[in-house]
Amino acid sequence: MSLKALDYETLNENVKKVQYAVRGELYLRASELQKEGKKIIFTNVGNPHALGQKPLTFPRQVVALCQAPFLLDDPNVGLLFPADAIARAKHYLSMTSGGLGAYSDSRGIPGVRKEVAEFIERRDGYPSDPELIFLTDGASKGVMQILNCIIRGEGDGILVPVPQYPLYSATISLLGGSLVPYYLEETANWGLDVNNLRESVAQARFKGLTVRAMVIINPGNPTGQCLSEANLREIINFCYQENLVLLGDEVYQQNIYQDERPFISARKVLMDMGPPISKEVQLISFHTVSKGYWGECGQRGGYFEMTNLPPQTVDEIYKIASIALSPNVPAQIFMGLMVNPLKPGDISYEQFIRESQGILQSLRRRARIMTDGFNSCKNVVCNFTEGAMYSFPQIRLPSKAIEAAKKAGKVPDVFYCLKLLEATGISTVPGSGFGQKEGVFHLRTTILPAEEDMPAIMSSFKKFNDEFMDEYEDKWNQSRM
């Protein structure tokens, strides 16, 4: 019998090459254990509401009214919803061509794109053009759209930070391109060295690749570092010298847990640098409603902004966006609410500030609890989480554990994370899923479990880890650990 088009053997080879560790072997095993009745703490993905973060009240009220506009005609609507939520729902409904059930423009609702442009101008101090902003189903869809336009074949390379978020490696594989790694330096708090970038590009070109773009993730995922203004200037200068498109993944810009290095957008630094660089470097910036104190992952709302792209290219990106007809319309409303927040004096303002600041302050405390907890464990070293939603501790595995992993047919950090899962129910992601230097092992966990649960989780981790290290410790090498 002949093979069919969707038999495994005949599938697109690029599909088979894709690896996505965040929903990989560990996640699948955790799901199996959950079905068997084991309590699982899913810290493998930055999914705040799944780990107990409460939705912000005001945006949910507005979207509820937009979803059920007949409520606006009810004479008692003012008893259930505050006046500013009612006004904002009417504001967004007036922008649509038939409510939330109708397609929008493929770039997103023009009025919401204008609100995004105004947000960017307030943030950066430079005007933004709504025509160069596209709303997307989460930032991930935007990243995939742009990489699809850049990658022409396996000869095209994309510079990606390692450790990296697997969206990039997976999408580059799917599109048939080549990932060009540049390594972040763990001992320098996951800092970026431009000399390392130059070396990565030189090696890629030696292999015959054309390096076309560079990805930065700021704040970092999985590494949690915040790029300094000086670092961003170096990166932009490098992109100018090497003629690279810069892709700025800035989805964690609200998630900052220290005061020394605030978030600064790549676009602001680019504009500050002035001509010719500010007029030449092509930049795509991404943002989302999934992270920050919003955490609305399931809504799938995002945007990208294009800087210094020629009009013909923007038209081609619009054409590709049009294939999907329309981004998710309710998520566009969430995006409008995020970029055009309540102001002092609004009826719901005090509650909104109380809720949002409460979430951020708790995340800051949780970042510290988790970092300190990891650093109290045997053979574990962890940099402080400056931003984003993750800790990425280094696990210094004894040689006996590495040997045991090989015998079990597992990568060493996968072996460790599976043992952790079975013993504690904590579901993490092995560092090998993000990329790491040879012979160095990590895991990624979110800092999202409820604050009141965090001490017990870290205690459980410490008990497992220290027992694991004792079991596999090579006594001869103990003094060197």
Tab-separated table of C-alpha atoms in Angstrom:
chain	number	residue	atom	x	y	z
A	1	MET	CA	0.000	0.000	0.000
A	2	SER	CA	1.448	3.376	-1.026
A	3	LEU	CA	2.256	6.086	1.488
A	4	LYS	CA	-0.265	8.889	1.909
A	5	ALA	CA	0.513	12.604	2.121
A	6	LEU	CA	-0.037	12.756	5.881
A	7	ASP	CA	1.781	9.561	6.803
A	8	TYR	CA	4.717	10.373	9.086
A	9	GLU	CA	7.310	9.288	6.515
A	10	THR	CA	6.079	11.822	3.942
A	11	LEU	CA	5.542	14.837	6.216
A	12	ASN	CA	7.339	18.118	5.560
A	13	GLU	CA	10.826	17.497	7.011
A	14	ASN	CA	10.861	20.985	8.549
A	15	VAL	CA	7.864	20.021	10.707
A	16	LYS	CA	9.706	16.972	12.008
A	17	LYS	CA	12.786	19.055	12.844
A	18	VAL	CA	10.864	21.356	15.201
A	19	GLN	CA	11.675	20.989	18.918
A	20	TYR	CA	9.588	22.848	21.526
A	21	ALA	CA	10.745	21.984	25.021
A	22	VAL	CA	8.197	24.125	26.901
A	23	ARG	CA	5.525	21.611	25.865
A	24	GLY	CA	7.929	18.687	25.445
A	25	GLU	CA	8.722	15.426	27.264
A	26	LEU	CA	8.514	16.909	30.775
A	27	TYR	CA	5.144	18.523	30.117
A	28	LEU	CA	3.732	15.347	28.607
A	29	ARG	CA	4.898	13.262	31.573
A	30	ALA	CA	3.471	15.851	33.991
A	31	SER	CA	0.125	15.640	32.186
A	32	GLU	CA	0.164	11.834	32.503
A	33	LEU	CA	0.909	12.043	36.238
A	34	GLN	CA	-1.894	14.575	36.666
A	35	LYS	CA	-4.352	12.160	35.020
A	36	GLU	CA	-3.174	9.511	37.492
A	37	GLY	CA	-4.138	11.841	40.354
A	38	LYS	CA	-0.751	13.337	41.293
A	39	LYS	CA	-0.774	17.052	42.191
A	40	ILE	CA	1.334	18.864	39.585
A	41	ILE	CA	2.685	22.405	39.870
A	42	PHE	CA	3.052	23.521	36.240
A	43	THR	CA	5.932	25.982	36.356
A	44	ASN	CA	6.997	25.091	32.811
A	45	VAL	CA	5.210	27.949	31.050
A	46	GLY	CA	4.626	31.645	31.818
A	47	ASN	CA	0.869	31.249	32.301
A	48	PRO	CA	-0.015	33.536	35.260
A	49	HIS	CA	-3.760	32.892	35.562
A	50	ALA	CA	-3.244	29.106	35.527
A	51	LEU	CA	-1.112	29.529	38.649
A	52	GLY	CA	-3.664	31.634	40.490
A	53	GLN	CA	-3.076	35.240	39.371
A	54	LYS	CA	-6.431	37.047	39.423
A	55	PRO	CA	-7.564	38.940	36.302
A	56	LEU	CA	-7.623	42.723	36.554
A	57	THR	CA	-11.213	43.804	37.157
A	58	PHE	CA	-11.594	46.817	34.860
A	59	PRO	CA	-10.495	45.253	31.550
A	60	ARG	CA	-12.671	42.200	32.186
A	61	GLN	CA	-15.661	44.476	32.874
A	62	VAL	CA	-15.096	46.376	29.619
A	63	VAL	CA	-14.680	43.235	27.509
A	64	ALA	CA	-17.714	41.612	29.188
A	65	LEU	CA	-19.827	44.577	28.083
A	66	CYS	CA	-18.350	44.438	24.585
A	67	GLN	CA	-19.102	40.703	24.379
A	68	ALA	CA	-22.685	41.231	25.575
A	69	PRO	CA	-23.594	44.713	24.269
A	70	PHE	CA	-27.275	44.185	25.104
A	71	LEU	CA	-26.258	44.774	28.724
A	72	LEU	CA	-25.537	48.384	27.798
A	73	ASP	CA	-29.245	48.811	27.005
A	74	ASP	CA	-30.311	47.442	30.394
A	75	PRO	CA	-31.482	50.294	32.673
A	76	ASN	CA	-29.742	48.557	35.592
A	77	VAL	CA	-26.336	48.295	33.907
A	78	GLY	CA	-24.995	51.091	36.132
A	79	LEU	CA	-25.698	48.955	39.214
A	80	LEU	CA	-23.373	46.208	37.973
A	81	PHE	CA	-20.684	48.110	36.074
A	82	PRO	CA	-18.867	51.371	36.862
A	83	ALA	CA	-19.502	54.336	34.562
A	84	ASP	CA	-15.935	54.372	33.193
A	85	ALA	CA	-16.210	50.695	32.142
A	86	ILE	CA	-19.518	51.429	30.405
A	87	ALA	CA	-18.015	54.438	28.612
A	88	ARG	CA	-14.938	52.491	27.524
A	89	ALA	CA	-17.043	49.582	26.204
A	90	LYS	CA	-19.061	52.020	24.083
A	91	HIS	CA	-15.799	53.597	22.911
A	92	TYR	CA	-14.430	50.274	21.629
A	93	LEU	CA	-17.719	49.045	20.182
A	94	SER	CA	-17.927	52.257	18.147
A	95	MET	CA	-14.564	51.326	16.550
A	96	THR	CA	-15.767	47.925	15.306
A	97	SER	CA	-17.723	47.174	12.146
A	98	GLY	CA	-20.299	45.027	13.929
A	99	GLY	CA	-19.128	44.247	17.438
A	100	LEU	CA	-16.667	41.615	18.595
A	101	GLY	CA	-18.153	38.970	16.311
A	102	ALA	CA	-17.127	40.812	13.119
A	103	TYR	CA	-13.743	40.641	11.399
A	104	SER	CA	-11.535	43.690	11.793
A	105	ASP	CA	-8.977	45.015	9.327
A	106	SER	CA	-6.195	42.411	8.956
A	107	ARG	CA	-3.806	44.836	10.680
A	108	GLY	CA	-6.221	45.312	13.584
A	109	ILE	CA	-8.830	47.926	14.503
A	110	PRO	CA	-7.494	51.355	13.372
A	111	GLY	CA	-8.594	53.063	16.618
A	112	VAL	CA	-6.744	50.503	18.772
A	113	ARG	CA	-3.634	50.803	16.607
A	114	LYS	CA	-3.792	54.555	17.201
A	115	GLU	CA	-3.922	53.915	20.981
A	116	VAL	CA	-0.853	51.655	20.654
A	117	ALA	CA	0.985	54.418	18.749
A	118	GLU	CA	0.121	56.949	21.472
A	119	PHE	CA	1.383	54.525	24.149
A	120	ILE	CA	4.688	54.091	22.296
A	121	GLU	CA	5.064	57.877	21.950
A	122	ARG	CA	4.455	58.377	25.701
A	123	ARG	CA	6.922	55.608	26.541
A	124	ASP	CA	9.737	56.591	24.159
A	125	GLY	CA	9.255	60.311	23.568
A	126	TYR	CA	9.093	59.891	19.782
A	127	PRO	CA	6.011	59.812	17.505
A	128	SER	CA	4.761	56.436	16.290
A	129	ASP	CA	2.743	55.780	13.127
A	130	PRO	CA	-0.391	53.566	13.564
A	131	GLU	CA	0.016	52.455	9.924
A	132	LEU	CA	3.248	50.722	10.957
A	133	ILE	CA	1.605	48.842	13.853
A	134	PHE	CA	-0.088	45.481	13.287
A	135	LEU	CA	-2.168	43.770	15.973
A	136	THR	CA	-1.628	40.012	16.233
A	137	ASP	CA	-2.862	36.902	18.049
A	138	GLY	CA	-0.240	37.192	20.777
A	139	ALA	CA	3.332	38.315	20.128
A	140	SER	CA	4.236	34.792	18.902
A	141	LYS	CA	2.118	35.126	15.750
A	142	GLY	CA	3.832	38.435	15.001
A	143	VAL	CA	7.284	36.882	15.421
A	144	MET	CA	6.301	34.049	13.072
A	145	GLN	CA	4.951	36.492	10.462
A	146	ILE	CA	8.135	38.550	10.452
A	147	LEU	CA	10.516	35.564	10.394
A	148	ASN	CA	8.471	34.191	7.496
A	149	CYS	CA	9.252	37.381	5.568
A	150	ILE	CA	12.983	37.328	6.437
A	151	ILE	CA	13.879	33.639	5.948
A	152	ARG	CA	14.223	32.638	2.293
A	153	GLY	CA	15.859	29.250	2.845
A	154	GLU	CA	18.449	27.298	4.848
A	155	GLY	CA	21.195	29.715	3.724
A	156	ASP	CA	19.608	32.496	5.800
A	157	GLY	CA	20.735	32.781	9.425
A	158	ILE	CA	19.035	34.455	12.381
A	159	LEU	CA	21.142	35.482	15.402
A	160	VAL	CA	19.362	34.263	18.530
A	161	PRO	CA	20.514	34.587	22.169
A	162	VAL	CA	21.374	31.313	23.912
A	163	PRO	CA	19.752	30.412	26.240
A	164	GLN	CA	16.727	31.341	24.088
A	165	TYR	CA	12.956	31.025	24.095
A	166	PRO	CA	12.166	27.981	21.877
A	167	LEU	CA	9.660	29.996	19.802
A	168	TYR	CA	12.679	31.201	17.826
A	169	SER	CA	14.469	27.886	17.264
A	170	ALA	CA	11.159	26.167	16.456
A	171	THR	CA	9.989	28.834	13.982
A	172	ILE	CA	13.389	29.071	12.270
A	173	SER	CA	13.365	25.255	11.835
A	174	LEU	CA	9.783	25.283	10.557
A	175	LEU	CA	10.597	27.959	7.977
A	176	GLY	CA	13.726	26.133	6.840
A	177	GLY	CA	16.236	28.755	8.048
A	178	SER	CA	19.352	28.434	10.204
A	179	LEU	CA	19.695	29.514	13.821
A	180	VAL	CA	22.967	31.326	14.571
A	181	PRO	CA	23.532	31.232	18.358
A	182	TYR	CA	25.201	33.963	20.371
A	183	TYR	CA	25.892	32.985	23.968
A	184	LEU	CA	24.920	35.114	26.961
A	185	GLU	CA	27.489	35.133	29.765
A	186	GLU	CA	26.055	33.600	32.941
A	187	THR	CA	28.916	34.814	35.160
A	188	ALA	CA	28.177	38.404	34.033
A	189	ASN	CA	24.480	38.103	34.980
A	190	TRP	CA	23.619	36.832	31.493
A	191	GLY	CA	25.251	39.853	29.875
A	192	LEU	CA	25.872	40.237	26.148
A	193	ASP	CA	29.381	40.675	24.707
A	194	VAL	CA	29.514	42.282	21.251
A	195	ASN	CA	32.778	40.454	20.517
A	196	ASN	CA	30.821	37.216	20.959
A	197	LEU	CA	28.290	38.525	18.405
A	198	ARG	CA	31.029	39.273	15.887
A	199	GLU	CA	32.480	35.809	16.364
A	200	SER	CA	29.047	34.186	15.841
A	201	VAL	CA	28.490	36.121	12.608
A	202	ALA	CA	32.010	35.313	11.340
A	203	GLN	CA	31.506	31.587	12.016
A	204	ALA	CA	28.104	31.629	10.297
A	205	ARG	CA	29.514	33.352	7.221
A	206	PHE	CA	32.395	30.881	7.114
A	207	LYS	CA	29.733	28.138	6.874
A	208	GLY	CA	28.177	29.992	3.917
A	209	LEU	CA	25.201	31.495	5.772
A	210	THR	CA	23.795	34.955	5.123
A	211	VAL	CA	23.008	36.422	8.542
A	212	ARG	CA	19.902	38.583	8.051
A	213	ALA	CA	18.498	39.424	11.489
A	214	MET	CA	19.251	39.496	15.202
A	215	VAL	CA	16.818	38.679	18.036
A	216	ILE	CA	17.013	40.278	21.475
A	217	ILE	CA	14.715	39.249	24.331
A	218	ASN	CA	14.517	42.107	26.847
A	219	PRO	CA	13.861	41.374	29.681
A	220	GLY	CA	15.325	37.939	29.030
A	221	ASN	CA	13.514	34.623	28.710
A	222	PRO	CA	14.609	32.270	30.259
A	223	THR	CA	17.447	34.279	31.810
A	224	GLY	CA	15.542	37.230	33.362
A	225	GLN	CA	18.190	39.908	32.735
A	226	CYS	CA	17.437	43.515	31.690
A	227	LEU	CA	19.584	45.050	28.947
A	228	SER	CA	21.239	48.352	29.856
A	229	GLU	CA	21.030	51.398	27.590
A	230	ALA	CA	24.749	51.010	26.827
A	231	ASN	CA	24.200	47.370	25.817
A	232	LEU	CA	21.294	48.349	23.553
A	233	ARG	CA	23.421	51.030	21.875
A	234	GLU	CA	26.140	48.439	21.197
A	235	ILE	CA	23.563	46.042	19.735
A	236	ILE	CA	22.020	48.681	17.476
A	237	ASN	CA	25.474	49.821	16.335
A	238	PHE	CA	26.335	46.212	15.557
A	239	CYS	CA	23.121	45.783	13.506
A	240	TYR	CA	23.977	48.998	11.620
A	241	GLN	CA	27.519	47.804	10.854
A	242	GLU	CA	26.401	44.311	9.831
A	243	ASN	CA	23.191	45.406	8.038
A	244	LEU	CA	20.921	43.244	10.217
A	245	VAL	CA	17.229	43.622	11.014
A	246	LEU	CA	16.771	43.862	14.807
A	247	LEU	CA	13.838	41.925	16.297
A	248	GLY	CA	13.053	43.286	19.777
A	249	ASP	CA	11.037	40.815	21.858
A	250	GLU	CA	9.890	43.163	24.647
A	251	VAL	CA	6.895	41.263	25.984
A	252	TYR	CA	8.129	41.378	29.613
A	253	GLN	CA	8.607	45.151	29.753
A	254	GLN	CA	6.197	45.493	32.710
A	255	ASN	CA	7.973	42.701	34.631
A	256	ILE	CA	10.877	44.510	36.317
A	257	TYR	CA	11.965	43.463	39.831
A	258	GLN	CA	14.844	45.844	40.579
A	259	ASP	CA	15.437	49.596	40.290
A	260	GLU	CA	18.988	49.702	38.919
A	261	ARG	CA	18.117	48.692	35.337
A	262	PRO	CA	14.645	49.848	34.263
A	263	PHE	CA	13.225	48.695	30.940
A	264	ILE	CA	14.299	50.835	27.964
A	265	SER	CA	12.891	49.997	24.542
A	266	ALA	CA	15.189	49.316	21.608
A	267	ARG	CA	13.188	51.878	19.632
A	268	LYS	CA	13.883	54.677	22.125
A	269	VAL	CA	17.631	53.944	22.090
A	270	LEU	CA	17.594	53.763	18.275
A	271	MET	CA	15.855	57.162	18.013
A	272	ASP	CA	18.182	58.678	20.652
A	273	MET	CA	21.203	57.669	18.553
A	274	GLY	CA	20.101	59.993	15.734
A	275	PRO	CA	20.940	59.858	12.014
A	276	PRO	CA	22.229	58.017	10.121
A	277	ILE	CA	21.639	55.040	12.445
A	278	SER	CA	18.121	56.092	13.528
A	279	LYS	CA	17.082	56.301	9.855
A	280	GLU	CA	18.812	53.132	8.679
A	281	VAL	CA	18.466	50.265	11.177
A	282	GLN	CA	15.337	48.200	10.531
A	283	LEU	CA	13.630	47.332	13.817
A	284	ILE	CA	10.547	45.253	14.610
A	285	SER	CA	9.326	45.504	18.235
A	286	PHE	CA	6.886	43.016	19.812
A	287	HIS	CA	4.562	43.333	22.815
A	288	THR	CA	1.636	41.371	24.296
A	289	VAL	CA	-1.210	41.318	26.844
A	290	SER	CA	-0.031	37.861	28.012
A	291	LYS	CA	2.656	39.019	30.433
A	292	GLY	CA	3.195	41.870	32.892
A	293	TYR	CA	0.512	42.305	35.538
A	294	TRP	CA	-2.138	41.518	32.905
A	295	GLY	CA	-1.148	37.884	32.320
A	296	GLU	CA	-3.985	37.419	29.813
A	297	CYS	CA	-2.255	34.557	27.951
A	298	GLY	CA	-5.454	32.883	26.786
A	299	GLN	CA	-6.800	36.053	25.167
A	300	ARG	CA	-3.977	35.975	22.549
A	301	GLY	CA	-3.410	39.708	22.094
A	302	GLY	CA	-0.220	41.271	20.759
A	303	TYR	CA	1.269	43.798	18.362
A	304	PHE	CA	4.408	44.545	16.398
A	305	GLU	CA	5.699	47.941	15.309
A	306	MET	CA	7.913	48.391	12.244
A	307	THR	CA	10.646	51.049	12.107
A	308	ASN	CA	12.546	52.007	8.923
A	309	LEU	CA	10.857	49.440	6.678
A	310	PRO	CA	10.153	50.518	3.071
A	311	PRO	CA	6.441	50.965	2.191
A	312	GLN	CA	6.525	48.074	-0.310
A	313	THR	CA	7.691	45.700	2.435
A	314	VAL	CA	4.927	46.904	4.780
A	315	ASP	CA	2.433	46.212	1.965
A	316	GLU	CA	3.754	42.664	1.575
A	317	ILE	CA	3.483	42.034	5.340
A	318	TYR	CA	-0.108	43.365	5.187
A	319	LYS	CA	-0.837	40.939	2.325
A	320	ILE	CA	0.439	37.980	4.384
A	321	ALA	CA	-1.560	39.143	7.447
A	322	SER	CA	-4.661	39.282	5.229
A	323	ILE	CA	-4.516	35.521	4.621
A	324	ALA	CA	-5.796	35.055	8.208
A	325	LEU	CA	-8.438	37.797	7.583
A	326	SER	CA	-8.422	39.283	11.105
A	327	PRO	CA	-6.627	39.095	14.432
A	328	ASN	CA	-8.746	38.018	17.408
A	329	VAL	CA	-11.042	41.013	18.062
A	330	PRO	CA	-11.665	40.649	21.857
A	331	ALA	CA	-7.875	40.515	22.336
A	332	GLN	CA	-7.554	43.766	20.398
A	333	ILE	CA	-9.813	45.376	23.013
A	334	PHE	CA	-7.549	44.011	25.776
A	335	MET	CA	-4.587	45.542	23.955
A	336	GLY	CA	-6.355	48.897	23.738
A	337	LEU	CA	-7.063	48.773	27.471
A	338	MET	CA	-3.450	47.887	28.268
A	339	VAL	CA	-1.898	50.687	26.220
A	340	ASN	CA	-4.565	53.247	27.158
A	341	PRO	CA	-4.929	52.610	30.896
A	342	LEU	CA	-7.114	54.318	33.456
A	343	LYS	CA	-6.021	57.773	34.600
A	344	PRO	CA	-6.052	59.458	38.027
A	345	GLY	CA	-9.597	60.622	38.735
A	346	ASP	CA	-11.290	57.781	36.830
A	347	ILE	CA	-13.799	55.897	38.988
A	348	SER	CA	-11.970	52.562	38.685
A	349	TYR	CA	-8.431	53.988	38.820
A	350	GLU	CA	-7.707	53.320	42.509
A	351	GLN	CA	-8.831	49.691	42.259
A	352	PHE	CA	-6.797	49.192	39.062
A	353	ILE	CA	-3.624	50.583	40.665
A	354	ARG	CA	-4.192	48.517	43.808
A	355	GLU	CA	-4.591	45.317	41.778
A	356	SER	CA	-1.750	45.906	39.303
A	357	GLN	CA	0.785	47.104	41.870
A	358	GLY	CA	-0.172	44.256	44.185
A	359	ILE	CA	0.687	41.748	41.447
A	360	LEU	CA	4.013	43.404	40.557
A	361	GLN	CA	5.116	43.784	44.180
A	362	SER	CA	4.273	40.142	44.866
A	363	LEU	CA	6.229	39.035	41.762
A	364	ARG	CA	9.215	41.056	42.977
A	365	ARG	CA	9.077	39.260	46.343
A	366	ARG	CA	8.641	35.877	44.649
A	367	ALA	CA	11.672	36.522	42.426
A	368	ARG	CA	13.752	37.049	45.573
A	369	ILE	CA	12.301	34.013	47.414
A	370	MET	CA	13.039	31.764	44.434
A	371	THR	CA	16.574	33.064	43.803
A	372	ASP	CA	17.489	32.757	47.496
A	373	GLY	CA	15.873	29.308	47.640
A	374	PHE	CA	17.888	27.979	44.693
A	375	ASN	CA	21.123	29.460	46.025
A	376	SER	CA	20.575	27.650	49.350
A	377	CYS	CA	20.601	24.277	47.553
A	378	LYS	CA	23.573	22.002	47.127
A	379	ASN	CA	25.327	22.389	43.729
A	380	VAL	CA	22.788	24.991	42.505
A	381	VAL	CA	23.710	28.548	41.472
A	382	CYS	CA	21.144	31.128	40.345
A	383	ASN	CA	21.382	34.731	39.153
A	384	PHE	CA	18.716	37.101	40.475
A	385	THR	CA	15.668	37.459	38.212
A	386	GLU	CA	15.880	41.156	37.227
A	387	GLY	CA	12.817	40.929	34.991
A	388	ALA	CA	10.423	38.629	33.082
A	389	MET	CA	8.823	35.623	34.877
A	390	TYR	CA	11.510	32.969	35.234
A	391	SER	CA	14.427	31.641	37.245
A	392	PHE	CA	17.132	29.775	35.343
A	393	PRO	CA	19.364	28.106	37.938
A	394	GLN	CA	22.489	26.192	36.979
A	395	ILE	CA	22.436	22.630	38.307
A	396	ARG	CA	25.970	21.308	38.812
A	397	LEU	CA	25.339	17.636	38.211
A	398	PRO	CA	27.824	15.095	39.604
A	399	SER	CA	29.535	12.811	37.081
A	400	LYS	CA	27.619	9.805	38.491
A	401	ALA	CA	24.301	11.538	37.699
A	402	ILE	CA	25.496	12.292	34.153
A	403	GLU	CA	26.462	8.628	33.731
A	404	ALA	CA	23.085	7.487	35.102
A	405	ALA	CA	21.333	9.806	32.631
A	406	LYS	CA	23.291	8.347	29.713
A	407	LYS	CA	22.396	4.805	30.808
A	408	ALA	CA	18.723	5.860	30.919
A	409	GLY	CA	19.040	7.356	27.420
A	410	LYS	CA	18.323	10.883	28.702
A	411	VAL	CA	20.042	14.245	28.416
A	412	PRO	CA	21.416	14.915	31.942
A	413	ASP	CA	19.182	17.908	32.771
A	414	VAL	CA	16.118	16.080	31.392
A	415	PHE	CA	17.012	13.161	33.698
A	416	TYR	CA	17.244	15.549	36.679
A	417	CYS	CA	13.976	17.357	35.836
A	418	LEU	CA	12.085	14.068	35.384
A	419	LYS	CA	13.303	12.883	38.793
A	420	LEU	CA	12.238	16.249	40.272
A	421	LEU	CA	8.790	15.905	38.671
A	422	GLU	CA	8.247	12.345	39.936
A	423	ALA	CA	9.394	13.217	43.480
A	424	THR	CA	7.718	16.618	43.971
A	425	GLY	CA	5.160	17.235	41.213
A	426	ILE	CA	7.096	20.350	40.142
A	427	SER	CA	7.032	20.534	36.330
A	428	THR	CA	9.965	22.544	34.944
A	429	VAL	CA	11.773	22.808	31.588
A	430	PRO	CA	15.329	21.431	31.188
A	431	GLY	CA	17.923	24.005	30.190
A	432	SER	CA	18.803	21.932	27.122
A	433	GLY	CA	15.447	23.033	25.662
A	434	PHE	CA	16.728	26.621	25.569
A	435	GLY	CA	20.323	25.948	24.608
A	436	GLN	CA	23.296	26.181	26.958
A	437	LYS	CA	27.063	25.823	26.870
A	438	GLU	CA	28.451	22.291	26.512
A	439	GLY	CA	28.683	20.468	29.836
A	440	VAL	CA	26.594	23.060	31.726
A	441	PHE	CA	23.074	22.207	32.924
A	442	HIS	CA	20.086	24.321	33.959
A	443	LEU	CA	16.347	24.240	34.414
A	444	ARG	CA	13.762	26.950	33.893
A	445	THR	CA	10.893	27.555	36.272
A	446	THR	CA	8.423	30.402	36.394
A	447	ILE	CA	8.218	32.624	39.489
A	448	LEU	CA	4.420	32.494	39.162
A	449	PRO	CA	3.206	30.038	41.832
A	450	ALA	CA	1.164	31.826	44.519
A	451	GLU	CA	3.357	33.716	46.987
A	452	GLU	CA	1.929	31.825	49.956
A	453	ASP	CA	2.851	28.504	48.250
A	454	MET	CA	6.383	29.562	47.337
A	455	PRO	CA	8.179	28.627	50.615
A	456	ALA	CA	6.712	25.094	50.530
A	457	ILE	CA	7.625	24.675	46.839
A	458	MET	CA	11.207	25.802	47.432
A	459	SER	CA	11.463	23.581	50.515
A	460	SER	CA	10.248	20.621	48.449
A	461	PHE	CA	12.764	21.447	45.713
A	462	LYS	CA	15.632	21.752	48.218
A	463	LYS	CA	14.791	18.409	49.850
A	464	PHE	CA	14.712	16.652	46.470
A	465	ASN	CA	17.840	18.355	45.155
A	466	ASP	CA	20.002	17.769	48.190
A	467	GLU	CA	18.967	14.100	48.392
A	468	PHE	CA	19.645	13.723	44.644
A	469	MET	CA	23.098	15.281	45.036
A	470	ASP	CA	23.895	13.019	48.015
A	471	GLU	CA	22.785	9.945	46.051
A	472	TYR	CA	24.926	10.713	43.008
A	473	GLU	CA	27.787	12.622	44.607
A	474	ASP	CA	31.231	11.565	43.486
A	475	LYS	CA	33.044	11.704	46.815
A	476	TRP	CA	36.410	12.201	45.122
A	477	ASN	CA	35.142	15.319	43.335
A	478	GLN	CA	33.096	16.690	46.212
A	479	SER	CA	35.714	19.254	47.201
A	480	ARG	CA	35.603	20.740	43.692
A	481	MET	CA	31.814	21.287	43.576
